Amino acid sequence: MAKSAVVVGAGVAGVATALGLRRAGWKVTVLERRREAERYGAAFGIHPTAQAALERLGAGEHFHAGAVPYRGARIRRPDGTVLASLPLERIERKAGRPELLVSRPRLLDALFEALDRAGDVALEFGRTASDVRALRERHDLVVGADGIGSAVRRECFGERSRQRRVGTVAWIGIADFESPVHGETWGAGRFFGLTPIEPGRTNWYATASGVTAPEELRELFAGWHDPIPRILSRTDPDTWLRYEMRHLHPALPSFVAAGDRTRGGVALVGDAAHAMTPNLGQGACTALLDAEALARACATADVPAALPTALRAYDRERRRAAQRVAFGSRTLHRFMATRHPGLRNSLVRLLP
């Protein structure tokens, strides 16, 4: 009898998990509350380890066709003075391949294309997971890939760990010209980032506190080095995305709940398990690593007898690693967003 899984959420974590489980021989259903796959979003940085996970999932070829390398990025002061280099060259030397940047829609396209090739996956859009208990009764495995406000997490793991604001507003957009510089510029209580995304276009992101309108953002960064003011003046504000930065706190004591003969097991992946601030640029990477690790752990598990052991193996592999990244990202946010940048800048200059 085919092992049955239901994946709640059709974002990066959910589609990657569905793909991995299907390739491992599971019968998979994906439930997504939206009517169609979301096409919003700017660039994701994909670390070499996550690239390898995509390749093991069978989505590598399509992904690489839409990705661009990230090299030569610097940390600057608002006047343009270089403080340090991002460690991209060190990553490339160690891994033998560069960090890659890809737009969220292109990454999802790569995953959906691979899912289509895997075949026989039920994609049900416009479906909410209103009764997680019923899902557990009908399936061997329920995967919560439903984001920071996860209904699966709330139902199966309680509400102690939940989304919390960090007090900073983030804006992201894409400009239709190539920036001559890439990296991040750190000011007092705010910062601005520029990355490639595809030929002829630049991905940008900005964070600050209390900014509610595009004109306020333009004014806040008006005196910063070129091309930051140009980027903001030449990007249509109607295409900008604004969101309040949140993270999951406190950290969960487990990403899994074992099943039994009457109800299936539960596993959390991606933001449902460890939503983090975007400062390290590792949200998509950790989601992909979660998906591949869960599929690998469950590939040969007999259900229901061996599934608890497989889920515990997934939890051991991913929970501490993902939570370290989340903690590091939150710590870096505090460091980057300080309103007293003198000491911070001096410390950054000491980086190798």
mmCIF file of C-alpha atoms in Angstrom:
data_model
loop_
_atom_site.group_PDB
_atom_site.id
_atom_site.type_symbol
_atom_site.label_atom_id
_atom_site.label_comp_id
_atom_site.label_asym_id
_atom_site.label_seq_id
_atom_site.Cartn_x
_atom_site.Cartn_y
_atom_site.Cartn_z
ATOM 1 C CA MET A 1 0.000 0.000 0.000
ATOM 2 C CA ALA A 2 1.337 3.464 -0.922
ATOM 3 C CA LYS A 3 2.335 5.674 1.969
ATOM 4 C CA SER A 4 0.107 8.745 2.104
ATOM 5 C CA ALA A 5 1.174 12.306 2.954
ATOM 6 C CA VAL A 6 -0.651 15.612 2.914
ATOM 7 C CA VAL A 7 1.435 18.773 2.662
ATOM 8 C CA VAL A 8 -0.231 21.950 3.909
ATOM 9 C CA GLY A 9 1.113 24.931 1.966
ATOM 10 C CA ALA A 10 2.371 25.346 -1.610
ATOM 11 C CA GLY A 11 5.254 27.746 -1.086
ATOM 12 C CA VAL A 12 8.901 26.800 -1.512
ATOM 13 C CA ALA A 13 8.965 24.513 1.552
ATOM 14 C CA GLY A 14 5.699 22.786 0.696
ATOM 15 C CA VAL A 15 6.336 22.146 -2.991
ATOM 16 C CA ALA A 16 9.899 20.963 -2.303
ATOM 17 C CA THR A 17 8.633 18.577 0.384
ATOM 18 C CA ALA A 18 5.889 17.236 -1.876
ATOM 19 C CA LEU A 19 8.458 16.692 -4.604
ATOM 20 C CA GLY A 20 10.838 14.845 -2.289
ATOM 21 C CA LEU A 21 8.144 12.599 -0.842
ATOM 22 C CA ARG A 22 6.698 11.794 -4.269
ATOM 23 C CA ARG A 23 10.126 10.839 -5.601
ATOM 24 C CA ALA A 24 10.494 8.625 -2.514
ATOM 25 C CA GLY A 25 7.353 6.723 -3.494
ATOM 26 C CA TRP A 26 4.756 8.433 -1.334
ATOM 27 C CA LYS A 27 1.242 9.325 -2.459
ATOM 28 C CA VAL A 28 1.102 13.098 -1.935
ATOM 29 C CA THR A 29 -1.653 15.706 -1.693
ATOM 30 C CA VAL A 30 -0.855 19.419 -1.407
ATOM 31 C CA LEU A 31 -3.384 21.808 0.140
ATOM 32 C CA GLU A 32 -2.990 25.535 -0.512
ATOM 33 C CA ARG A 33 -5.409 28.119 0.857
ATOM 34 C CA ARG A 34 -4.797 30.550 -2.020
ATOM 35 C CA ARG A 35 -6.535 30.102 -5.352
ATOM 36 C CA GLU A 36 -3.262 29.869 -7.265
ATOM 37 C CA ALA A 37 0.477 29.764 -6.669
ATOM 38 C CA GLU A 38 1.833 33.109 -5.498
ATOM 39 C CA ARG A 39 3.954 34.966 -8.027
ATOM 40 C CA TYR A 40 5.221 37.735 -5.756
ATOM 41 C CA GLY A 41 8.682 38.147 -4.334
ATOM 42 C CA ALA A 42 12.171 39.200 -5.259
ATOM 43 C CA ALA A 43 15.521 37.408 -5.015
ATOM 44 C CA PHE A 44 16.496 34.423 -2.898
ATOM 45 C CA GLY A 45 20.150 33.697 -2.195
ATOM 46 C CA ILE A 46 20.730 29.953 -2.572
ATOM 47 C CA HIS A 47 23.793 28.606 -0.771
ATOM 48 C CA PRO A 48 25.724 25.721 -2.385
ATOM 49 C CA THR A 49 24.347 23.255 0.199
ATOM 50 C CA ALA A 50 20.778 24.207 -0.768
ATOM 51 C CA GLN A 51 21.696 24.006 -4.457
ATOM 52 C CA ALA A 52 22.806 20.422 -3.860
ATOM 53 C CA ALA A 53 19.498 19.712 -2.089
ATOM 54 C CA LEU A 54 17.604 21.053 -5.120
ATOM 55 C CA GLU A 55 19.620 18.770 -7.370
ATOM 56 C CA ARG A 56 18.865 15.743 -5.186
ATOM 57 C CA LEU A 57 15.180 16.695 -5.356
ATOM 58 C CA GLY A 58 15.360 16.678 -9.152
ATOM 59 C CA ALA A 59 14.836 20.427 -9.651
ATOM 60 C CA GLY A 60 18.432 21.435 -10.282
ATOM 61 C CA GLU A 61 18.421 21.836 -14.061
ATOM 62 C CA HIS A 62 15.465 24.223 -14.223
ATOM 63 C CA PHE A 63 16.743 26.134 -11.181
ATOM 64 C CA HIS A 64 20.231 26.687 -12.618
ATOM 65 C CA ALA A 65 18.766 27.956 -15.879
ATOM 66 C CA GLY A 66 17.168 30.898 -14.045
ATOM 67 C CA ALA A 67 19.849 31.694 -11.452
ATOM 68 C CA VAL A 68 22.755 34.147 -11.489
ATOM 69 C CA PRO A 69 25.993 34.050 -9.436
ATOM 70 C CA TYR A 70 26.467 36.454 -6.542
ATOM 71 C CA ARG A 71 30.021 37.809 -6.338
ATOM 72 C CA GLY A 72 31.849 40.967 -5.351
ATOM 73 C CA ALA A 73 29.377 42.257 -2.741
ATOM 74 C CA ARG A 74 30.485 44.757 -0.105
ATOM 75 C CA ILE A 75 29.230 46.251 3.151
ATOM 76 C CA ARG A 76 29.264 50.056 2.948
ATOM 77 C CA ARG A 77 28.505 53.143 4.974
ATOM 78 C CA PRO A 78 25.830 55.521 3.658
ATOM 79 C CA ASP A 79 28.543 57.709 2.077
ATOM 80 C CA GLY A 80 29.762 54.708 0.065
ATOM 81 C CA THR A 81 32.872 53.925 2.119
ATOM 82 C CA VAL A 82 33.549 50.176 2.015
ATOM 83 C CA LEU A 83 33.662 48.552 5.445
ATOM 84 C CA ALA A 84 34.082 44.886 4.472
ATOM 85 C CA SER A 85 33.304 42.254 1.866
ATOM 86 C CA LEU A 86 30.559 39.694 2.183
ATOM 87 C CA PRO A 87 32.130 36.197 2.405
ATOM 88 C CA LEU A 88 30.966 35.120 -1.054
ATOM 89 C CA GLU A 89 34.418 34.339 -2.438
ATOM 90 C CA ARG A 90 35.226 32.212 0.622
ATOM 91 C CA ILE A 91 31.958 30.292 0.174
ATOM 92 C CA GLU A 92 32.762 29.678 -3.491
ATOM 93 C CA ARG A 93 36.300 28.469 -2.766
ATOM 94 C CA LYS A 94 35.108 26.084 -0.062
ATOM 95 C CA ALA A 95 32.123 24.686 -1.983
ATOM 96 C CA GLY A 96 33.544 24.794 -5.496
ATOM 97 C CA ARG A 97 30.510 26.697 -6.710
ATOM 98 C CA PRO A 98 29.174 30.212 -6.091
ATOM 99 C CA GLU A 99 26.204 31.422 -4.137
ATOM 100 C CA LEU A 100 23.352 31.854 -6.626
ATOM 101 C CA LEU A 101 20.493 34.330 -6.731
ATOM 102 C CA VAL A 102 17.110 33.449 -8.169
ATOM 103 C CA SER A 103 13.725 35.153 -8.105
ATOM 104 C CA ARG A 104 11.058 33.515 -5.980
ATOM 105 C CA PRO A 105 8.776 32.900 -9.010
ATOM 106 C CA ARG A 106 11.636 31.206 -10.903
ATOM 107 C CA LEU A 107 12.470 28.988 -7.951
ATOM 108 C CA LEU A 108 8.829 27.970 -7.605
ATOM 109 C CA ASP A 109 8.654 27.329 -11.351
ATOM 110 C CA ALA A 110 11.625 24.967 -11.052
ATOM 111 C CA LEU A 111 9.978 23.091 -8.193
ATOM 112 C CA PHE A 112 6.568 22.884 -9.865
ATOM 113 C CA GLU A 113 8.169 21.722 -13.122
ATOM 114 C CA ALA A 114 9.960 18.912 -11.282
ATOM 115 C CA LEU A 115 6.755 18.074 -9.393
ATOM 116 C CA ASP A 116 4.897 17.799 -12.685
ATOM 117 C CA ARG A 117 7.555 15.419 -14.008
ATOM 118 C CA ALA A 118 7.319 13.328 -10.835
ATOM 119 C CA GLY A 119 3.611 12.906 -11.599
ATOM 120 C CA ASP A 120 0.558 11.838 -9.635
ATOM 121 C CA VAL A 121 0.536 14.609 -7.025
ATOM 122 C CA ALA A 122 -2.827 16.112 -6.114
ATOM 123 C CA LEU A 123 -2.557 19.935 -5.985
ATOM 124 C CA GLU A 124 -5.653 21.402 -4.355
ATOM 125 C CA PHE A 125 -5.740 25.197 -4.389
ATOM 126 C CA GLY A 126 -8.338 27.127 -2.420
ATOM 127 C CA ARG A 127 -8.228 24.494 0.353
ATOM 128 C CA THR A 128 -7.597 25.347 3.993
ATOM 129 C CA ALA A 129 -6.380 22.925 6.650
ATOM 130 C CA SER A 130 -9.282 23.657 8.985
ATOM 131 C CA ASP A 131 -9.246 20.211 10.622
ATOM 132 C CA VAL A 132 -5.705 18.952 11.175
ATOM 133 C CA ARG A 133 -6.956 16.097 13.327
ATOM 134 C CA ALA A 134 -9.017 14.770 10.412
ATOM 135 C CA LEU A 135 -5.978 15.029 8.132
ATOM 136 C CA ARG A 136 -3.965 12.941 10.593
ATOM 137 C CA GLU A 137 -6.689 10.302 10.624
ATOM 138 C CA ARG A 138 -6.658 10.039 6.806
ATOM 139 C CA HIS A 139 -2.919 10.249 6.105
ATOM 140 C CA ASP A 140 0.250 8.599 7.391
ATOM 141 C CA LEU A 141 2.049 11.948 7.475
ATOM 142 C CA VAL A 142 0.913 15.572 7.738
ATOM 143 C CA VAL A 143 3.529 18.165 6.792
ATOM 144 C CA GLY A 144 3.068 21.709 8.032
ATOM 145 C CA ALA A 145 4.566 23.972 5.366
ATOM 146 C CA ASP A 146 2.031 26.715 5.974
ATOM 147 C CA GLY A 147 4.317 29.536 7.030
ATOM 148 C CA ILE A 148 4.925 31.564 10.136
ATOM 149 C CA GLY A 149 1.229 31.540 11.104
ATOM 150 C CA SER A 150 1.037 27.754 10.661
ATOM 151 C CA ALA A 151 -2.291 26.145 11.538
ATOM 152 C CA VAL A 152 -0.565 22.757 11.699
ATOM 153 C CA ARG A 153 1.960 24.043 14.240
ATOM 154 C CA ARG A 154 -0.746 25.674 16.328
ATOM 155 C CA GLU A 155 -2.921 22.548 16.354
ATOM 156 C CA CYS A 156 -0.178 19.995 16.999
ATOM 157 C CA PHE A 157 2.453 21.924 18.971
ATOM 158 C CA GLY A 158 0.440 24.566 20.844
ATOM 159 C CA GLU A 159 0.744 28.342 20.778
ATOM 160 C CA ARG A 160 3.717 29.020 23.009
ATOM 161 C CA SER A 161 5.988 29.356 19.968
ATOM 162 C CA ARG A 162 4.398 31.906 17.655
ATOM 163 C CA GLN A 163 5.185 34.803 15.350
ATOM 164 C CA ARG A 164 6.626 37.919 16.982
ATOM 165 C CA ARG A 165 7.345 41.358 15.512
ATOM 166 C CA VAL A 166 10.907 42.630 15.639
ATOM 167 C CA GLY A 167 9.888 46.286 15.254
ATOM 168 C CA THR A 168 11.278 46.832 11.749
ATOM 169 C CA VAL A 169 9.482 47.339 8.444
ATOM 170 C CA ALA A 170 11.015 45.836 5.308
ATOM 171 C CA TRP A 171 10.478 46.974 1.714
ATOM 172 C CA ILE A 172 11.551 45.030 -1.372
ATOM 173 C CA GLY A 173 11.434 45.720 -5.092
ATOM 174 C CA ILE A 174 13.084 45.167 -8.469
ATOM 175 C CA ALA A 175 14.600 47.990 -10.538
ATOM 176 C CA ASP A 176 14.827 47.702 -14.325
ATOM 177 C CA PHE A 177 18.528 48.523 -14.556
ATOM 178 C CA GLU A 178 21.736 46.893 -13.357
ATOM 179 C CA SER A 179 23.333 48.372 -10.277
ATOM 180 C CA PRO A 180 27.093 49.045 -10.551
ATOM 181 C CA VAL A 181 27.511 47.851 -6.944
ATOM 182 C CA HIS A 182 26.074 45.015 -4.891
ATOM 183 C CA GLY A 183 25.926 44.298 -1.199
ATOM 184 C CA GLU A 184 24.500 46.113 1.813
ATOM 185 C CA THR A 185 24.757 49.641 3.163
ATOM 186 C CA TRP A 186 24.368 49.990 6.923
ATOM 187 C CA GLY A 187 23.269 53.247 8.513
ATOM 188 C CA ALA A 188 21.900 54.200 11.917
ATOM 189 C CA GLY A 189 18.777 52.114 12.532
ATOM 190 C CA ARG A 190 18.314 51.245 8.854
ATOM 191 C CA PHE A 191 20.014 49.478 5.968
ATOM 192 C CA PHE A 192 19.706 48.963 2.222
ATOM 193 C CA GLY A 193 20.651 45.966 0.069
ATOM 194 C CA LEU A 194 21.323 45.518 -3.658
ATOM 195 C CA THR A 195 21.727 42.180 -5.449
ATOM 196 C CA PRO A 196 21.570 40.970 -9.028
ATOM 197 C CA ILE A 197 18.482 38.982 -9.972
ATOM 198 C CA GLU A 198 18.684 38.616 -13.767
ATOM 199 C CA PRO A 199 20.401 40.482 -16.626
ATOM 200 C CA GLY A 200 19.281 44.121 -16.767
ATOM 201 C CA ARG A 201 17.538 44.135 -13.376
ATOM 202 C CA THR A 202 18.479 44.690 -9.726
ATOM 203 C CA ASN A 203 16.820 43.334 -6.613
ATOM 204 C CA TRP A 204 16.717 45.750 -3.684
ATOM 205 C CA TYR A 205 15.537 45.683 -0.092
ATOM 206 C CA ALA A 206 15.410 48.288 2.637
ATOM 207 C CA THR A 207 14.532 48.201 6.313
ATOM 208 C CA ALA A 208 13.646 50.930 8.770
ATOM 209 C CA SER A 209 11.306 51.570 11.657
ATOM 210 C CA GLY A 210 8.048 53.463 11.333
ATOM 211 C CA VAL A 211 8.110 53.997 7.546
ATOM 212 C CA THR A 212 4.587 53.663 6.165
ATOM 213 C CA ALA A 213 4.727 55.157 2.653
ATOM 214 C CA PRO A 214 7.080 55.005 -0.369
ATOM 215 C CA GLU A 215 7.764 58.742 -0.295
ATOM 216 C CA GLU A 216 8.969 58.405 3.312
ATOM 217 C CA LEU A 217 11.343 55.627 2.266
ATOM 218 C CA ARG A 218 12.732 57.708 -0.600
ATOM 219 C CA GLU A 219 13.301 60.636 1.746
ATOM 220 C CA LEU A 220 14.957 58.429 4.357
ATOM 221 C CA PHE A 221 17.591 57.201 1.862
ATOM 222 C CA ALA A 222 17.866 60.367 -0.260
ATOM 223 C CA GLY A 223 21.384 61.257 0.896
ATOM 224 C CA TRP A 224 22.863 57.782 0.598
ATOM 225 C CA HIS A 225 25.437 56.775 -1.988
ATOM 226 C CA ASP A 226 24.604 56.100 -5.637
ATOM 227 C CA PRO A 227 22.665 54.189 -6.925
ATOM 228 C CA ILE A 228 20.367 53.920 -3.870
ATOM 229 C CA PRO A 229 18.382 57.136 -4.530
ATOM 230 C CA ARG A 230 18.247 56.262 -8.253
ATOM 231 C CA ILE A 231 16.983 52.767 -7.484
ATOM 232 C CA LEU A 232 14.120 54.159 -5.421
ATOM 233 C CA SER A 233 13.267 56.949 -7.880
ATOM 234 C CA ARG A 234 13.193 54.588 -10.863
ATOM 235 C CA THR A 235 11.143 51.787 -9.310
ATOM 236 C CA ASP A 236 7.349 52.002 -9.488
ATOM 237 C CA PRO A 237 6.078 52.130 -5.865
ATOM 238 C CA ASP A 238 3.032 50.116 -6.926
ATOM 239 C CA THR A 239 5.369 47.133 -7.360
ATOM 240 C CA TRP A 240 7.062 47.489 -3.961
ATOM 241 C CA LEU A 241 6.274 44.982 -1.240
ATOM 242 C CA ARG A 242 6.083 46.089 2.378
ATOM 243 C CA TYR A 243 5.936 43.812 5.400
ATOM 244 C CA GLU A 244 6.635 43.927 9.116
ATOM 245 C CA MET A 245 9.580 41.689 9.933
ATOM 246 C CA ARG A 246 8.647 38.777 12.181
ATOM 247 C CA HIS A 247 10.261 35.665 13.525
ATOM 248 C CA LEU A 248 9.157 32.554 15.411
ATOM 249 C CA HIS A 249 9.850 32.694 19.147
ATOM 250 C CA PRO A 250 10.586 30.870 21.353
ATOM 251 C CA ALA A 251 12.244 28.064 19.401
ATOM 252 C CA LEU A 252 10.231 24.863 19.155
ATOM 253 C CA PRO A 253 11.407 21.873 21.249
ATOM 254 C CA SER A 254 10.638 19.566 18.308
ATOM 255 C CA PHE A 255 9.737 19.787 14.622
ATOM 256 C CA VAL A 256 7.827 16.476 14.710
ATOM 257 C CA ALA A 257 5.015 14.632 16.442
ATOM 258 C CA ALA A 258 4.928 10.849 16.192
ATOM 259 C CA GLY A 259 1.850 9.088 14.893
ATOM 260 C CA ASP A 260 0.312 5.754 15.784
ATOM 261 C CA ARG A 261 -2.089 3.277 14.224
ATOM 262 C CA THR A 262 -5.037 5.683 14.445
ATOM 263 C CA ARG A 263 -3.422 8.959 13.373
ATOM 264 C CA GLY A 264 -0.496 9.991 11.226
ATOM 265 C CA GLY A 265 2.726 11.668 12.223
ATOM 266 C CA VAL A 266 3.386 15.390 11.821
ATOM 267 C CA ALA A 267 6.471 17.260 10.625
ATOM 268 C CA LEU A 268 7.072 20.994 10.248
ATOM 269 C CA VAL A 269 9.259 22.484 7.516
ATOM 270 C CA GLY A 270 10.321 25.993 6.505
ATOM 271 C CA ASP A 271 8.813 29.022 8.191
ATOM 272 C CA ALA A 272 6.254 26.879 10.020
ATOM 273 C CA ALA A 273 9.176 25.369 11.918
ATOM 274 C CA HIS A 274 11.700 28.197 12.241
ATOM 275 C CA ALA A 275 10.616 31.488 10.635
ATOM 276 C CA MET A 276 13.498 33.939 10.838
ATOM 277 C CA THR A 277 14.413 37.497 9.983
ATOM 278 C CA PRO A 278 15.870 37.803 6.454
ATOM 279 C CA ASN A 279 19.270 39.217 7.496
ATOM 280 C CA LEU A 280 21.304 36.098 6.708
ATOM 281 C CA GLY A 281 19.309 35.433 3.543
ATOM 282 C CA GLN A 282 18.833 31.785 4.540
ATOM 283 C CA GLY A 283 15.056 31.358 4.739
ATOM 284 C CA ALA A 284 14.671 29.605 1.383
ATOM 285 C CA CYS A 285 17.854 27.596 1.908
ATOM 286 C CA THR A 286 16.734 26.177 5.248
ATOM 287 C CA ALA A 287 13.321 25.343 3.763
ATOM 288 C CA LEU A 288 14.940 23.385 0.923
ATOM 289 C CA LEU A 289 17.265 21.566 3.316
ATOM 290 C CA ASP A 290 14.284 20.690 5.538
ATOM 291 C CA ALA A 291 12.309 19.320 2.582
ATOM 292 C CA GLU A 292 15.139 17.166 1.259
ATOM 293 C CA ALA A 293 16.042 15.843 4.727
ATOM 294 C CA LEU A 294 12.432 14.933 5.574
ATOM 295 C CA ALA A 295 11.953 13.119 2.268
ATOM 296 C CA ARG A 296 15.230 11.240 2.728
ATOM 297 C CA ALA A 297 14.356 10.222 6.301
ATOM 298 C CA CYS A 298 10.923 8.967 5.261
ATOM 299 C CA ALA A 299 11.989 7.312 2.000
ATOM 300 C CA THR A 300 12.315 3.765 3.320
ATOM 301 C CA ALA A 301 10.211 4.013 6.493
ATOM 302 C CA ASP A 302 7.428 1.468 6.851
ATOM 303 C CA VAL A 303 4.254 3.017 8.232
ATOM 304 C CA PRO A 304 3.136 3.257 10.872
ATOM 305 C CA ALA A 305 5.800 1.181 12.642
ATOM 306 C CA ALA A 306 8.991 2.901 11.462
ATOM 307 C CA LEU A 307 7.670 6.408 10.810
ATOM 308 C CA PRO A 308 8.311 7.759 14.348
ATOM 309 C CA THR A 309 11.972 6.740 14.031
ATOM 310 C CA ALA A 310 12.210 8.446 10.631
ATOM 311 C CA LEU A 311 10.640 11.631 11.964
ATOM 312 C CA ARG A 312 13.018 11.711 14.913
ATOM 313 C CA ALA A 313 15.927 11.328 12.501
ATOM 314 C CA TYR A 314 14.647 14.327 10.524
ATOM 315 C CA ASP A 315 14.299 16.340 13.737
ATOM 316 C CA ARG A 316 17.856 15.494 14.820
ATOM 317 C CA GLU A 317 19.267 16.502 11.454
ATOM 318 C CA ARG A 318 17.421 19.762 10.956
ATOM 319 C CA ARG A 319 16.108 21.324 14.163
ATOM 320 C CA ARG A 320 19.290 22.511 15.842
ATOM 321 C CA ALA A 321 20.892 23.483 12.536
ATOM 322 C CA ALA A 322 17.889 25.550 11.429
ATOM 323 C CA GLN A 323 17.453 27.148 14.838
ATOM 324 C CA ARG A 324 21.115 28.190 14.902
ATOM 325 C CA VAL A 325 20.611 29.955 11.579
ATOM 326 C CA ALA A 326 17.439 31.646 12.880
ATOM 327 C CA PHE A 327 19.230 32.819 16.037
ATOM 328 C CA GLY A 328 22.174 34.079 13.991
ATOM 329 C CA SER A 329 19.883 35.992 11.665
ATOM 330 C CA ARG A 330 18.038 37.649 14.541
ATOM 331 C CA THR A 331 21.349 38.573 16.189
ATOM 332 C CA LEU A 332 22.659 40.025 12.936
ATOM 333 C CA HIS A 333 19.470 42.079 12.602
ATOM 334 C CA ARG A 334 20.146 43.718 15.964
ATOM 335 C CA PHE A 335 23.746 44.362 14.958
ATOM 336 C CA MET A 336 22.829 45.841 11.555
ATOM 337 C CA ALA A 337 19.929 47.947 12.808
ATOM 338 C CA THR A 338 21.658 49.576 15.776
ATOM 339 C CA ARG A 339 21.111 53.323 16.109
ATOM 340 C CA HIS A 340 24.712 53.734 17.300
ATOM 341 C CA PRO A 341 26.761 52.503 14.325
ATOM 342 C CA GLY A 342 30.231 53.723 15.329
ATOM 343 C CA LEU A 343 31.251 50.648 17.312
ATOM 344 C CA ARG A 344 29.495 48.354 14.843
ATOM 345 C CA ASN A 345 31.407 49.815 11.892
ATOM 346 C CA SER A 346 34.699 49.479 13.750
ATOM 347 C CA LEU A 347 33.953 45.813 14.451
ATOM 348 C CA VAL A 348 32.972 45.174 10.810
ATOM 349 C CA ARG A 349 36.322 46.572 9.646
ATOM 350 C CA LEU A 350 38.036 43.809 11.634
ATOM 351 C CA LEU A 351 36.326 41.074 9.626
ATOM 352 C CA PRO A 352 38.703 39.030 7.431
#
